[in-house]
Tab-separated table of C-alpha atoms and ligand atoms in Angstrom:
chain	number	residue	atom	x	y	z
A	22	MET	CA	-41.854	-13.313	-14.622
A	23	ALA	CA	-42.863	-15.013	-11.600
A	24	TYR	CA	-42.212	-12.830	-8.474
A	25	GLU	CA	-43.141	-13.732	-4.950
A	26	LEU	CA	-43.480	-10.261	-3.058
A	27	ILE	CA	-45.263	-8.348	-5.904
A	28	SER	CA	-47.580	-8.972	-8.658
A	29	THR	CA	-48.156	-7.344	-11.780
A	30	GLU	CA	-50.815	-6.944	-14.138
A	31	THR	CA	-51.980	-4.889	-17.361
A	32	ARG	CA	-55.061	-2.984	-18.321
A	33	GLY	CA	-54.381	-1.917	-21.481
A	34	ARG	CA	-51.583	0.480	-21.844
A	35	VAL	CA	-51.552	0.558	-17.943
A	36	ALA	CA	-49.543	-1.870	-15.632
A	37	LEU	CA	-50.313	-2.177	-12.144
A	38	VAL	CA	-47.720	-3.609	-9.724
A	39	THR	CA	-48.835	-5.136	-6.566
A	40	LEU	CA	-46.721	-4.691	-3.392
A	41	ASN	CA	-47.778	-8.360	-1.697
A	42	ARG	CA	-46.852	-8.791	1.941
A	43	PRO	CA	-49.733	-8.480	3.745
A	44	LYS	CA	-49.007	-10.524	6.537
A	45	GLN	CA	-45.656	-7.725	7.275
A	46	MET	CA	-47.546	-4.605	6.140
A	47	ASN	CA	-45.773	-4.454	2.760
A	48	ALA	CA	-42.488	-4.095	4.977
A	49	LEU	CA	-40.125	-3.175	1.980
A	50	ASN	CA	-36.865	-6.102	1.860
A	51	PRO	CA	-34.504	-6.255	-0.528
A	52	GLN	CA	-36.214	-9.250	-2.386
A	53	LEU	CA	-39.365	-6.796	-2.771
A	54	MET	CA	-37.324	-3.977	-3.905
A	55	GLN	CA	-35.207	-6.323	-6.412
A	56	GLU	CA	-38.727	-7.897	-7.814
A	57	LEU	CA	-40.261	-4.287	-7.901
A	58	GLY	CA	-36.756	-2.903	-10.061
A	59	GLN	CA	-37.339	-5.799	-12.444
A	60	ALA	CA	-40.953	-5.323	-12.898
A	61	LEU	CA	-40.448	-0.951	-13.316
A	62	TYR	CA	-37.598	-2.222	-15.706
A	63	ALA	CA	-39.430	-4.590	-18.172
A	64	PHE	CA	-42.760	-2.282	-18.137
A	65	ASP	CA	-40.568	0.601	-18.928
A	66	ALA	CA	-38.972	-1.329	-21.795
A	67	ASP	CA	-42.517	-2.727	-23.210
A	68	ASP	CA	-43.781	-0.365	-26.081
A	69	ALA	CA	-47.368	-1.580	-24.956
A	70	ILE	CA	-47.116	0.496	-21.767
A	71	GLY	CA	-47.778	3.806	-21.365
A	72	ALA	CA	-48.099	4.346	-17.369
A	73	ILE	CA	-47.160	2.502	-14.489
A	74	VAL	CA	-49.559	2.139	-11.603
A	75	ILE	CA	-47.929	0.874	-8.221
A	76	THR	CA	-50.170	-0.340	-5.315
A	77	GLY	CA	-50.320	-1.781	-1.748
A	78	ASN	CA	-53.063	-3.177	-0.046
A	79	ASP	CA	-56.188	-1.095	1.500
A	80	LYS	CA	-54.231	-1.094	5.144
A	81	ALA	CA	-50.867	-0.356	3.895
A	82	PHE	CA	-49.165	1.204	0.883
A	83	ALA	CA	-45.573	0.050	2.500
A	84	ALA	CA	-44.890	0.210	6.302
A	85	GLY	CA	-41.463	1.034	5.877
A	86	ALA	CA	-38.388	-1.133	5.178
A	87	ASP	CA	-37.971	-4.307	6.748
A	88	ILE	CA	-37.278	-3.418	10.384
A	89	GLY	CA	-36.819	-7.225	11.306
A	90	ALA	CA	-34.124	-7.395	8.404
A	91	MET	CA	-32.203	-4.699	9.688
A	92	LYS	CA	-31.688	-4.942	12.893
A	93	ASP	CA	-28.759	-6.677	13.102
A	94	TRP	CA	-26.961	-4.761	9.962
A	95	ASN	CA	-23.715	-3.164	11.058
A	96	PHE	CA	-21.953	-0.146	8.584
A	97	ILE	CA	-20.242	-2.434	6.939
A	98	ASP	CA	-23.059	-4.700	5.900
A	99	VAL	CA	-25.167	-1.362	4.562
A	100	TYR	CA	-22.191	0.323	3.294
A	101	ARG	CA	-20.400	-2.956	1.310
A	102	ALA	CA	-23.815	-3.649	0.048
A	103	ASP	CA	-24.453	-0.441	-1.044
A	104	TYR	CA	-28.150	-0.360	1.118
A	105	ILE	CA	-30.428	1.502	-0.252
A	106	THR	CA	-28.449	2.908	-3.506
A	107	ARG	CA	-28.474	-0.679	-5.115
A	108	ASP	CA	-32.156	-1.744	-4.482
A	109	TRP	CA	-34.743	1.721	-4.258
A	110	GLU	CA	-32.917	3.397	-6.542
A	111	HIS	CA	-34.426	2.171	-9.462
A	112	ILE	CA	-37.333	3.791	-9.809
A	113	ARG	CA	-35.697	6.520	-10.305
A	114	ARG	CA	-34.577	5.647	-13.717
A	115	ILE	CA	-37.778	5.181	-14.855
A	116	ARG	CA	-38.946	7.081	-17.398
A	117	LYS	CA	-42.465	6.701	-17.926
A	118	PRO	CA	-45.073	7.688	-15.147
A	119	VAL	CA	-45.527	5.937	-11.924
A	120	ILE	CA	-48.489	6.617	-9.831
A	121	ALA	CA	-48.429	5.588	-6.231
A	122	ALA	CA	-52.184	5.039	-5.196
A	123	VAL	CA	-51.398	4.641	-1.114
A	124	ALA	CA	-53.882	3.242	0.849
A	125	GLY	CA	-53.028	2.964	4.993
A	126	TYR	CA	-49.921	3.336	6.180
A	127	ALA	CA	-47.030	4.880	3.886
A	128	LEU	CA	-44.706	4.844	6.475
A	129	GLY	CA	-40.800	5.450	6.508
A	130	GLY	CA	-39.103	3.851	2.712
A	131	GLY	CA	-43.054	3.096	2.224
A	132	ASN	CA	-43.386	7.012	2.215
A	133	GLU	CA	-40.198	7.495	0.142
A	134	LEU	CA	-41.463	5.242	-2.303
A	135	ALA	CA	-44.592	7.362	-2.703
A	136	LEU	CA	-42.504	10.232	-2.933
A	137	MET	CA	-40.287	9.184	-5.784
A	138	CYS	CA	-43.441	8.589	-7.911
A	139	ASP	CA	-44.219	10.877	-10.535
A	140	ILE	CA	-48.156	11.313	-9.252
A	141	VAL	CA	-49.181	10.362	-5.725
A	142	ILE	CA	-53.222	9.524	-5.314
A	143	ALA	CA	-53.891	8.662	-1.375
A	144	ALA	CA	-57.493	7.195	-0.316
A	145	GLU	CA	-59.131	8.754	2.633
A	146	ASN	CA	-57.870	5.934	5.012
A	147	ALA	CA	-54.198	7.239	4.299
A	148	LYS	CA	-51.358	7.856	6.534
A	149	PHE	CA	-47.821	9.115	5.703
A	150	GLY	CA	-45.299	9.133	7.687
A	151	GLN	CA	-41.309	9.351	8.417
A	152	PRO	CA	-41.368	7.249	11.915
A	153	GLU	CA	-37.481	6.480	11.605
A	154	ILE	CA	-36.415	8.902	14.520
A	155	ASN	CA	-38.711	6.046	16.489
A	156	LEU	CA	-35.980	3.568	15.720
A	157	GLY	CA	-32.993	5.226	16.773
A	158	VAL	CA	-32.186	6.601	12.548
A	159	LEU	CA	-33.148	8.414	9.764
A	160	PRO	CA	-35.203	8.556	6.456
A	161	GLY	CA	-32.556	6.305	4.542
A	162	ALA	CA	-33.868	6.456	0.842
A	163	GLY	CA	-34.489	10.061	0.305
A	164	GLY	CA	-37.163	11.864	2.898
A	165	THR	CA	-35.486	14.013	4.001
A	166	GLN	CA	-34.630	15.815	0.808
A	167	ARG	CA	-37.856	15.092	-1.001
A	168	LEU	CA	-40.544	15.798	1.938
A	169	PRO	CA	-39.052	19.322	2.637
A	170	ARG	CA	-39.828	19.462	-1.722
A	171	ALA	CA	-43.006	18.502	-1.412
A	172	VAL	CA	-44.183	19.546	1.571
A	173	GLY	CA	-41.958	22.587	2.764
A	174	LYS	CA	-39.465	23.114	5.373
A	175	ALA	CA	-41.696	22.772	8.563
A	176	LYS	CA	-43.744	20.162	8.437
A	177	ALA	CA	-41.040	17.823	7.188
A	178	MET	CA	-39.077	18.557	10.471
A	179	ASP	CA	-42.045	18.084	12.183
A	180	MET	CA	-42.741	14.859	10.502
A	181	CYS	CA	-39.242	13.469	10.599
A	182	LEU	CA	-38.195	14.829	14.540
A	183	THR	CA	-41.616	14.143	16.047
A	184	ALA	CA	-42.610	10.728	13.865
A	185	ARG	CA	-46.189	12.150	13.244
A	186	MET	CA	-48.376	10.599	10.862
A	187	MET	CA	-49.628	13.267	8.276
A	188	ASP	CA	-53.847	11.999	7.095
A	189	ALA	CA	-54.638	11.734	3.138
A	190	ALA	CA	-56.551	15.566	3.748
A	191	GLU	CA	-53.574	17.201	5.450
A	192	ALA	CA	-51.358	15.702	2.796
A	193	GLU	CA	-53.340	17.032	0.009
A	194	LYS	CA	-53.254	20.308	1.491
A	195	ALA	CA	-49.631	20.298	1.915
A	196	GLY	CA	-48.680	19.147	-1.326
A	197	LEU	CA	-48.015	15.635	-0.810
A	198	VAL	CA	-50.404	13.798	-2.797
A	199	SER	CA	-52.732	15.213	-6.083
A	200	ARG	CA	-55.826	13.867	-5.050
A	201	VAL	CA	-57.879	12.210	-2.277
A	202	VAL	CA	-60.606	9.349	-3.072
A	203	PRO	CA	-62.799	7.250	-1.127
A	204	LEU	CA	-60.994	3.871	-0.724
A	205	GLU	CA	-63.228	1.464	-2.445
A	206	LYS	CA	-62.539	4.124	-5.491
A	207	LEU	CA	-58.357	4.155	-5.160
A	208	LEU	CA	-57.873	1.569	-7.754
A	209	ASP	CA	-60.212	2.518	-10.165
A	210	GLU	CA	-59.191	6.230	-10.131
A	211	ALA	CA	-55.255	5.761	-10.305
A	212	LEU	CA	-56.047	3.330	-12.942
A	213	ALA	CA	-58.313	5.880	-15.224
A	214	VAL	CA	-55.495	8.697	-14.505
A	215	ALA	CA	-52.914	6.281	-15.359
A	216	ALA	CA	-54.585	5.578	-18.887
A	217	LYS	CA	-55.658	9.118	-19.845
A	218	ILE	CA	-51.505	9.546	-19.258
A	219	ALA	CA	-51.113	6.482	-21.557
A	220	ALA	CA	-52.998	7.660	-24.600
A	221	TYR	CA	-51.132	10.655	-24.512
A	222	SER	CA	-48.066	10.415	-26.938
A	223	LEU	CA	-45.702	8.519	-24.743
A	224	PRO	CA	-42.384	10.615	-25.989
A	225	ALA	CA	-44.137	14.026	-25.254
A	226	VAL	CA	-44.981	12.312	-21.986
A	227	MET	CA	-41.677	11.373	-20.931
A	228	MET	CA	-40.519	15.296	-22.028
A	229	VAL	CA	-42.753	16.449	-19.627
A	230	LYS	CA	-41.979	13.849	-16.417
A	231	GLU	CA	-38.132	14.921	-17.255
A	232	SER	CA	-38.765	18.189	-17.479
A	233	ILE	CA	-40.384	18.746	-14.453
A	234	ASN	CA	-38.065	16.436	-12.671
A	235	ALA	CA	-35.419	18.312	-13.975
A	236	ALA	CA	-36.966	21.710	-11.787
A	237	TYR	CA	-35.632	19.482	-8.922
A	238	GLU	CA	-32.546	19.805	-9.752
A	239	MET	CA	-31.354	22.728	-11.305
A	240	PRO	CA	-31.466	26.600	-10.956
A	241	LEU	CA	-34.848	28.264	-12.547
A	242	SER	CA	-32.987	29.900	-15.658
A	243	GLU	CA	-31.416	26.404	-16.669
A	244	GLY	CA	-34.227	24.359	-16.174
A	245	VAL	CA	-36.530	26.888	-18.309
A	246	HIS	CA	-33.630	26.431	-20.973
A	247	PHE	CA	-33.825	22.715	-20.197
A	248	GLU	CA	-37.630	22.864	-20.711
A	249	ARG	CA	-36.931	24.888	-24.072
A	250	ARG	CA	-34.853	22.100	-25.321
A	251	LEU	CA	-36.969	19.651	-25.117
A	252	PHE	CA	-40.148	21.816	-26.595
A	253	HIS	CA	-37.678	22.403	-29.719
A	254	ALA	CA	-36.463	18.962	-29.555
A	255	ALA	CA	-40.798	17.790	-29.749
A	256	PHE	CA	-41.341	19.820	-32.938
A	257	ALA	CA	-39.638	16.535	-34.461
A	258	LEU	CA	-42.258	13.989	-33.149
A	259	ALA	CA	-44.605	13.020	-35.924
A	260	ASP	CA	-46.863	13.311	-32.726
A	261	GLN	CA	-46.676	16.982	-32.513
A	262	LYS	CA	-47.580	17.127	-35.831
A	263	GLU	CA	-50.623	15.021	-35.608
A	264	GLY	CA	-51.663	16.541	-32.682
A	265	MET	CA	-51.668	20.200	-33.905
A	266	ALA	CA	-53.073	18.991	-37.524
A	267	ALA	CA	-56.007	17.247	-35.588
A	268	PHE	CA	-56.666	19.622	-33.675
A	269	VAL	CA	-57.084	21.980	-36.258
A	270	ASP	CA	-58.910	19.718	-38.067
A	271	LYS	CA	-61.586	19.400	-35.250
A	272	ARG	CA	-60.807	15.912	-34.626
A	273	LYS	CA	-59.446	13.087	-32.311
A	274	PRO	CA	-55.357	13.144	-32.731
A	275	GLU	CA	-53.984	9.340	-33.386
A	276	PHE	CA	-50.535	9.295	-31.465
A	277	LYS	CA	-47.839	6.910	-32.946
A	278	ASN	CA	-45.283	7.201	-29.900
A	279	LYS	CA	-42.792	8.519	-32.114
B	17	DAK	N1	-41.057	-4.041	9.238
B	17	DAK	C1	-41.340	-5.217	9.338
B	17	DAK	N2	-42.578	-5.432	10.149
B	17	DAK	C2	-43.244	-4.484	10.198
B	17	DAK	C3	-43.007	-3.389	9.522
B	17	DAK	C4	-41.849	-3.132	8.853
B	17	DAK	N3	-41.608	-1.507	9.434
B	17	DAK	N4	-44.827	-2.527	10.063
B	17	DAK	C5	-45.311	-3.622	10.355
B	17	DAK	N5	-44.652	-4.823	10.311
B	17	DAK	C6	-45.043	-5.749	10.965
B	17	DAK	C7	-45.268	-6.227	12.060
B	17	DAK	O1	-43.930	-6.629	13.171
B	17	DAK	C8	-46.168	-6.883	12.685
B	17	DAK	O2	-45.523	-8.253	12.192
B	17	DAK	P1	-46.449	-9.669	13.298
B	17	DAK	O3	-46.537	-9.144	14.306
B	17	DAK	O4	-47.722	-9.776	12.911
B	17	DAK	O5	-45.663	-10.600	12.844
B	17	DAK	C9	-47.134	-6.744	11.009
B	17	DAK	O6	-46.295	-6.109	10.658
B	17	DAK	C10	-48.567	-6.104	11.805
B	17	DAK	O7	-48.139	-4.514	12.705
B	17	DAK	P2	-49.135	-4.672	13.640
B	17	DAK	O8	-48.896	-5.687	14.455
B	17	DAK	O9	-47.600	-3.186	14.196
B	17	DAK	O10	-49.826	-3.440	13.095
B	17	DAK	P3	-50.410	-2.337	13.912
B	17	DAK	O11	-51.943	-2.120	12.943
B	17	DAK	O12	-50.429	-2.288	15.335
B	17	DAK	O13	-49.224	-1.176	13.421
B	17	DAK	C11	-48.028	0.421	12.252
B	17	DAK	C12	-49.391	-0.761	12.247
B	17	DAK	C13	-47.666	0.306	10.366
B	17	DAK	C14	-48.909	1.541	12.658
B	17	DAK	C15	-46.696	-0.708	12.694
B	17	DAK	O14	-46.786	-1.701	12.388
B	17	DAK	C16	-45.513	0.301	12.555
B	17	DAK	O15	-45.396	0.978	13.163
B	17	DAK	N6	-44.878	-0.128	11.997
B	17	DAK	C17	-43.453	0.071	11.512
B	17	DAK	C18	-43.174	1.875	11.099
B	17	DAK	C19	-42.094	2.081	10.871
B	17	DAK	O16	-41.348	2.031	11.806
B	17	DAK	N7	-41.537	2.388	9.576
B	17	DAK	C20	-40.102	2.792	8.972
B	17	DAK	C21	-39.448	1.405	9.173
B	17	DAK	S1	-37.825	2.361	8.713
B	17	DAK	C22	-30.696	2.866	6.319
B	17	DAK	C23	-31.172	2.759	7.364
B	17	DAK	C24	-33.044	2.548	7.909
B	17	DAK	C25	-33.654	3.570	7.200
B	17	DAK	C26	-33.697	3.415	5.848
B	17	DAK	C27	-32.039	3.519	5.472
B	17	DAK	N8	-29.410	2.904	5.844
B	17	DAK	C28	-28.825	2.313	6.637
B	17	DAK	C29	-29.262	3.544	4.470
B	17	DAK	C30	-35.052	3.104	7.289
B	17	DAK	C31	-36.007	2.816	6.834
B	17	DAK	C32	-37.729	2.986	7.254
B	17	DAK	O17	-38.232	3.012	6.458
């Protein structure tokens, strides 16, 4: 598949998607988001892939939705086109783990894209923010909802109401990112994490993702019940038999992803 605003490659069982509008700081326009959605769906359907990494360049993961593209739109344009929902929600339907490898700016929709990924790994130069208040709007791709869940209400309010950016160290401390690494090691680290995940049983990995995501949508008792049912279902997997037998036999498991 030929893409214009992203590039894709595979490394073993890992797919790498690179956002590729460097002159515009990877500003996210509808075409880029459509291409990203297509690539993610294709990798999600590919049995040879176990995890996906999304990255940008050293200066910007993505500096947000494309302001130039949006500036003249009015209500009926965005409402009729179902702007954001139409092109931005694809990533939420991806069932394999998606890792954001963030260097430089992750602002506005760029930060919201990172927040929609399952794991965020940051380079030391990463900067996270929701500066939409500067533009006379508010975050429109889940920032006011996912950011407080990630960093708490106080920091989410601070970031969305003042447009201040969080550096990588603060983002790690606040729980927005899981690891911070030197810039030159970012991609290697993200690909290594993805490769580790991709080597596990794919259905077990997908159940973990589904269950943790359910924690954001359900009360605790229902979430635990949901987890228990998936846990019971895992006993139907050949990989459960293999994983436990391998442990008992003191050998490496050979998962068949079924
Ligand atoms: N959109 C379009 N172009 C962008 C851009 C963006 N978000 N961010 C940067 N660029 C472009 C710049 O215009 C510039 O282009 P040229 O002038 O070279 O043609 C080029 O990228 C380099 O940027 P700078 O010259 O500004 O570079 P600096 O290093 O000085 O600054 C910066 C980098 C990332 C701090 C700065 O560019 C910046 O502040 N960018 C804007 C960040 C921002 O405000 N992001 C939030 C975007 S709004 C909705 C409505 C709205 C939204 C969502 C939903 N609904 C109706 C549902 C809003 C979502 C957003 O994400």
